[in-house]
Coordinates of C-alpha atoms in Angstrom, one line a residue:
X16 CA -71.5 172.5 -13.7
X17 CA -68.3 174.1 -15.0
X18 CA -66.5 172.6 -12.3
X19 CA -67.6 169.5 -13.2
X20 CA -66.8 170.0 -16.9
X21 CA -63.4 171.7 -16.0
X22 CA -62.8 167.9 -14.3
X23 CA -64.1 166.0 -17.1
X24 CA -61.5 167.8 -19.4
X25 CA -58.5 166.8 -17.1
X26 CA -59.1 163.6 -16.7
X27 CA -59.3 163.2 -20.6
X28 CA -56.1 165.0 -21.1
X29 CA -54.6 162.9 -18.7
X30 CA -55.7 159.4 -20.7
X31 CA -54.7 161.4 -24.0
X32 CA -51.0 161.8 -22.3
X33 CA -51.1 158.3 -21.2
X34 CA -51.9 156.6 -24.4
X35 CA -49.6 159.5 -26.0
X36 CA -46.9 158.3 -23.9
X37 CA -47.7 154.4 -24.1
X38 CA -47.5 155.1 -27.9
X39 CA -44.4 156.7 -27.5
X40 CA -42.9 153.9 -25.2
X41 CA -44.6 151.4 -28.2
X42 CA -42.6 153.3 -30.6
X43 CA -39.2 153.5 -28.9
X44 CA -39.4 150.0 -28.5
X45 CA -40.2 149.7 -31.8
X46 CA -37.7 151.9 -33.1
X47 CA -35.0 150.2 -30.6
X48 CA -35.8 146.7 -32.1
X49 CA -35.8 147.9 -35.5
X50 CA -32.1 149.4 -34.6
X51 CA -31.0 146.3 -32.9
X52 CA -31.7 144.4 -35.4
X53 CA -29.2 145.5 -37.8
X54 CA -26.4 146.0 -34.8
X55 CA -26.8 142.1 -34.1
X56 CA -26.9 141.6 -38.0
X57 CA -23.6 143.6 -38.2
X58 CA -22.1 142.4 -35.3
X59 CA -22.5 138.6 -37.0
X60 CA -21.3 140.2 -39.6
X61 CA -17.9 141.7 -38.4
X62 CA -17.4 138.7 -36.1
X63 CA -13.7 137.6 -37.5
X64 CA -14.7 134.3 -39.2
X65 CA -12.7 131.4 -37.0
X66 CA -9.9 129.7 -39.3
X67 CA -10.4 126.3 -40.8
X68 CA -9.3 123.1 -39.1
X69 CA -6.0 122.8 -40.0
X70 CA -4.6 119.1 -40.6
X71 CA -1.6 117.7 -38.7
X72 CA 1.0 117.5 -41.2
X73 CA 2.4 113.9 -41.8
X74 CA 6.0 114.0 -41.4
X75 CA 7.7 111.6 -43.9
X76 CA 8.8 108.7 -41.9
X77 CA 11.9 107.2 -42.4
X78 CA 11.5 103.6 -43.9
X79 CA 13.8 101.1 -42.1
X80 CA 16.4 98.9 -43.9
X81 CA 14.1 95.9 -43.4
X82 CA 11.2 97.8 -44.6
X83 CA 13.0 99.1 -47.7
X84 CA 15.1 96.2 -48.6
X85 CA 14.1 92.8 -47.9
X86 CA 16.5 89.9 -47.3
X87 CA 18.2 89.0 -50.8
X88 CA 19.0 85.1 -50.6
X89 CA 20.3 83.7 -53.9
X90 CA 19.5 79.6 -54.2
X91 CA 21.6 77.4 -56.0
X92 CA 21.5 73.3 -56.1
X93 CA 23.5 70.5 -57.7
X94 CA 21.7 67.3 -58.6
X95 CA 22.7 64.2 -60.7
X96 CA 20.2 61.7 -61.1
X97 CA 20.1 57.7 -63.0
X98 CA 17.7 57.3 -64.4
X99 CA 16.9 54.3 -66.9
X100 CA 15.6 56.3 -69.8
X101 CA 16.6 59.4 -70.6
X102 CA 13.7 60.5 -72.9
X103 CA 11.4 59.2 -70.4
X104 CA 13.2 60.9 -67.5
X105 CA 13.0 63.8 -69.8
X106 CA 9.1 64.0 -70.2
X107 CA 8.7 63.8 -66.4
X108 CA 11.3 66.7 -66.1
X109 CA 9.4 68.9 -68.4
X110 CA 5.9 68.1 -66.7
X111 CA 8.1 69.1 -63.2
X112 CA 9.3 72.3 -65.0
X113 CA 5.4 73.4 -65.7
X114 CA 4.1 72.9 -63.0
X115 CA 6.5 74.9 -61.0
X116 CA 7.4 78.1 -63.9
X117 CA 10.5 77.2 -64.6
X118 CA 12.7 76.9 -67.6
X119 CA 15.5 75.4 -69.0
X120 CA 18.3 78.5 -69.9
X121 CA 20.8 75.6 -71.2
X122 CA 20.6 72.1 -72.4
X123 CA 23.6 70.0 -73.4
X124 CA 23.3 66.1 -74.3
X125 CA 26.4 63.4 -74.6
X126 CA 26.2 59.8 -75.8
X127 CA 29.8 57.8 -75.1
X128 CA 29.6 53.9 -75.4
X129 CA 29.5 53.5 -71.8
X130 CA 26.8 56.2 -70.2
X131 CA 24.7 58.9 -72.1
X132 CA 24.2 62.3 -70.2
X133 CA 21.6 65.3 -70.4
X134 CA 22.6 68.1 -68.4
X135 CA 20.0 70.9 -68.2
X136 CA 20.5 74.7 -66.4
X137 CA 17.0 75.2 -64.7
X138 CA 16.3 78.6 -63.9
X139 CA 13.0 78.6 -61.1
X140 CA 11.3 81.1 -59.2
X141 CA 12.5 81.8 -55.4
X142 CA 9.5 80.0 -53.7
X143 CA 9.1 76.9 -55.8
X144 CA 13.0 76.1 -55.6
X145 CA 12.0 73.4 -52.6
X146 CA 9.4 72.2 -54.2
X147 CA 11.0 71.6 -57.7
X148 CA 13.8 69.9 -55.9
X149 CA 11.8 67.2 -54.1
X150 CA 9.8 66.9 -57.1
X151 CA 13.0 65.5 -58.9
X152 CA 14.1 63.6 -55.7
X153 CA 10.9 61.6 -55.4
X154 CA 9.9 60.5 -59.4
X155 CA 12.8 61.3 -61.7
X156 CA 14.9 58.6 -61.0
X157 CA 17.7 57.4 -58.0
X158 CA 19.7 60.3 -57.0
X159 CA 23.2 60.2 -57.2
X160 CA 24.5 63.5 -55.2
X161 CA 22.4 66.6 -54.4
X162 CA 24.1 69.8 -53.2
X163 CA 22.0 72.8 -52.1
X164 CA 23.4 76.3 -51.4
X165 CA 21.9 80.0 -50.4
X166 CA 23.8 83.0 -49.9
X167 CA 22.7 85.7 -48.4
X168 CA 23.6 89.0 -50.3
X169 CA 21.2 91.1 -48.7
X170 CA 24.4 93.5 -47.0
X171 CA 26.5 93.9 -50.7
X172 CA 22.4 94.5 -52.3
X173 CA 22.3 97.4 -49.2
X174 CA 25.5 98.6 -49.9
X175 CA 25.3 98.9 -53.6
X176 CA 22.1 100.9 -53.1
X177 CA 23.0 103.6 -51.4
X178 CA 26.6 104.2 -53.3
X179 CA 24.3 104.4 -55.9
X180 CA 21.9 107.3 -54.7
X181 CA 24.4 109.0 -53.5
X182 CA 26.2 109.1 -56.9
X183 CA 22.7 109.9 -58.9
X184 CA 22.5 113.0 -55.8
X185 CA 26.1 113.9 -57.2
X186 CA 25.3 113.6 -60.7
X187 CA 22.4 116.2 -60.4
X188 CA 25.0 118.6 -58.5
X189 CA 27.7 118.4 -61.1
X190 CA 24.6 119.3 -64.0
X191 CA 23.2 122.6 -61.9
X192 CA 27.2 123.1 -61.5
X193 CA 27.4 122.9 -65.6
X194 CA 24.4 124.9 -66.3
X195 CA 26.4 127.7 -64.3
X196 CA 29.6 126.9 -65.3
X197 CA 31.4 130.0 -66.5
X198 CA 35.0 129.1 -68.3
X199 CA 35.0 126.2 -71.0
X200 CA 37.6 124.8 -68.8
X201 CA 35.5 124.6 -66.1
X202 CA 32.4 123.0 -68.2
X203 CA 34.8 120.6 -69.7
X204 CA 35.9 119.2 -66.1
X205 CA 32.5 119.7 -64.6
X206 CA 31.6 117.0 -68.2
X207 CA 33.9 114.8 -67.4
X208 CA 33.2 114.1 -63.3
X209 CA 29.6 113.7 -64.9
X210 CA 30.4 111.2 -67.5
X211 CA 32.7 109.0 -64.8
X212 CA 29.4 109.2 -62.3
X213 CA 27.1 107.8 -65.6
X214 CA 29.2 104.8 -65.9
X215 CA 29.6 104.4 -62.8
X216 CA 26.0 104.7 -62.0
X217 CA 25.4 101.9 -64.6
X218 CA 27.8 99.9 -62.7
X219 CA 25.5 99.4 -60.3
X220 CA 22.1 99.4 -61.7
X221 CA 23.3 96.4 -63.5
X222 CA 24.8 94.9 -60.8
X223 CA 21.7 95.8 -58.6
X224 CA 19.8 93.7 -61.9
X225 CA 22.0 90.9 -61.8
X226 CA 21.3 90.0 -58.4
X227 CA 17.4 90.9 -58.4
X228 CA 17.3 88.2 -61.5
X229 CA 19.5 85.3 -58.9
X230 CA 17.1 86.2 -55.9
X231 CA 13.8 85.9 -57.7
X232 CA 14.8 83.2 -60.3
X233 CA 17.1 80.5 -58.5
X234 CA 19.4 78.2 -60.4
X235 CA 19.6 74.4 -60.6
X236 CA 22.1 72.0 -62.4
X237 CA 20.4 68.9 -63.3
X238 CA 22.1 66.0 -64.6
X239 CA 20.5 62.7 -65.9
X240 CA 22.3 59.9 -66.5
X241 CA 22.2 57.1 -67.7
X242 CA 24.7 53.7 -67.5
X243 CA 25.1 51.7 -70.6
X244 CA 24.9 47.6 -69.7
X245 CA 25.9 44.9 -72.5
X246 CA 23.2 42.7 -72.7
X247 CA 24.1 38.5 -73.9
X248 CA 22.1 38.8 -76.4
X249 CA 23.3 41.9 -78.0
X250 CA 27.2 42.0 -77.2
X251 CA 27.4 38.7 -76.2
X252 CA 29.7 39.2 -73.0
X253 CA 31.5 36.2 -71.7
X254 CA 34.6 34.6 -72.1
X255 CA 34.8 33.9 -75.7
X256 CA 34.0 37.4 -76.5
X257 CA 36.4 38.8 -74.2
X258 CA 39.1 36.5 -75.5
X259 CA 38.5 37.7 -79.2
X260 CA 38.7 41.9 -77.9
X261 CA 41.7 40.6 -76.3
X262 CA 43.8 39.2 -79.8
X263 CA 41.8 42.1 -80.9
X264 CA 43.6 44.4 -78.6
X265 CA 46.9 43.0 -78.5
X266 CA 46.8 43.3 -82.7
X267 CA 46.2 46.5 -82.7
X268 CA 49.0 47.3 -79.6
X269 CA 51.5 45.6 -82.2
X270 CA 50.5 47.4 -85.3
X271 CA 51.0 50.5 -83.2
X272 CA 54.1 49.8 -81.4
X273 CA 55.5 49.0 -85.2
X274 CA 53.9 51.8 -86.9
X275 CA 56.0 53.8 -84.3
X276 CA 59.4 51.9 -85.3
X277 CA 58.9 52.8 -88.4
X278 CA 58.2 56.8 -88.0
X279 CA 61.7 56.9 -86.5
X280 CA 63.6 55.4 -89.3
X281 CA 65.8 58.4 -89.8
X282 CA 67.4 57.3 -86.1
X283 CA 67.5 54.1 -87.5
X284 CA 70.0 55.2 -90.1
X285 CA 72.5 56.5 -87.6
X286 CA 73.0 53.4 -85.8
X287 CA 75.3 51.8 -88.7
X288 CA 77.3 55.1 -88.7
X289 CA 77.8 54.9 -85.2
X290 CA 79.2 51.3 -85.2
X291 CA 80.9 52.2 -87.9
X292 CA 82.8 54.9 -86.4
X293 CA 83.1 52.8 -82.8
X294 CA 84.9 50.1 -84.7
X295 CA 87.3 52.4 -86.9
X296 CA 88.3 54.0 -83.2
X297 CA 89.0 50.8 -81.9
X298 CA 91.2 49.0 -84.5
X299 CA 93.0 52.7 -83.9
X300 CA 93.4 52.2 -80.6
X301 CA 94.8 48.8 -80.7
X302 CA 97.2 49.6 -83.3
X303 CA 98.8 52.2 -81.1

């Protein structure tokens, strides 16, 4: 009986220790998850945070002539055209000049007995030039001569353009150079080389400006005309007619060939003195 007590004792110690120890092996793993945790929460934590992406950087590219500066082609034209009325013509040259945007930068009218003439300076944009042209050629009237030109000033435009940035890179050079400048002598030459690089500078923008305005607007001389023609009925041309402006004429030459006699009558007054004096040295000379 106490042998069999002694054994019941044991093997309840022994589950005790078991469960004590399963408990124990609970709690470690416990304890071990519960200190895990925070290592993996620190170790996210201290991880070195990767750098952004960075973006390529663009590098400025270097625009070509042709892509900078376009061809520069200045268009000019000639045209005389007869017409049979010039008010007429006239309209139909202002109904042309609308429906193309151009304008008229001079206008200058003459009326003689035999023609009468309108001559108009037309400036156009670049790309209705052609189209204003054969717009005159085909309804205005019968065209007398028509000369067309285009020059290309694309390599002076080119030129001009980079004299010019060079001098505005200069100019900014000669003002850092005055803002340090140290002697009035030196402030008063570094003044001077900036004033010569202004004027020059507007040297060019204006000739840059000048040619801009002949590329985009194109220029055309226009010139209407009309021939005067006698009629019968109102001049009466024929051979009586022309007889009469003949006497006419031939009056008139007279009237003007005397009225010229007449103007030199103080030469007129010399030639008795000269006879005069070439008969005296004769009747000398025969004497002798």
């Amino acid at each position: 009986m106490k042998n069999l007590f002694l054994l019941l004792s044991c093997l309840s110690l022994s589950n005790c220790s078991k469960s004590g120890s399963n408990k124990h092996s609970v709690n470690t793993e416990i304890a071990q998850s519960k200190n895990e945790a925070p290592m993996a929460v620190l170790e996210v934590a201290s991880a070195p945070i990767p750098p952004p992406m960075e973006t390529p950087a663009m590098e400025p590219t270097s625009p070509k002539k042709t892509d900078t500066i376009s061809r520069k082609i200045i268009k000019n034209g000639d045209m005389r055209i007869q017409v049979g009325d010039i008010k007429k013509a006239q309209t139909q040259v202002n109904d042309i000049l609308k429906s193309n945007k151009a304008y008229i930068q001079n206008e200058e009218f003459k009326n003689t007995d035999i023609d009468e003439n309108l001559d108009l300076t037309i400036r156009v944009p670049h790309k209705n030039f052609d189209a204003l042209v054969n717009s005159f050629s085909d309804g205005v009237g019968s065209v007398l001569s028509k000369n067309i030109s285009s020059d290309d000033v694309t390599e002076e435009y080119t030129d001009v353009s980079i004299k010019l940035a060079n001098k505005r890179i200069y100019l900014e050079k000669y003002r850092d150079m005055l803002r340090s400048a140290a002697t009035t002598k030196d402030m008063l030459e570094i003044q001077e080389n900036i004033r010569e690089l202004e004027d020059e500078i507007d040297v060019s923008e204006g000739r840059l400006r000048f040619i801009d305005d002949r590329v985009n607007y194109s220029t055309l001389n226009l010139s209407l005309y009309k021939e005067k023609v006698r009629s019968s009925a109102t001049s009466k041309v024929g051979f009586g007619s022309r007889f009469v402006d003949s006497l006419t004429e031939g009056w008139n030459s007279f009237v003007g060939f005397f009225l010229g006699i007449i103007s030199l009558w103080p030469f007129l007054l010399l030639i008795p003195v000269i006879v005069f004096l070439w008969r005296k040295w004769r009747s000398r000379k025969r004497n002798k």
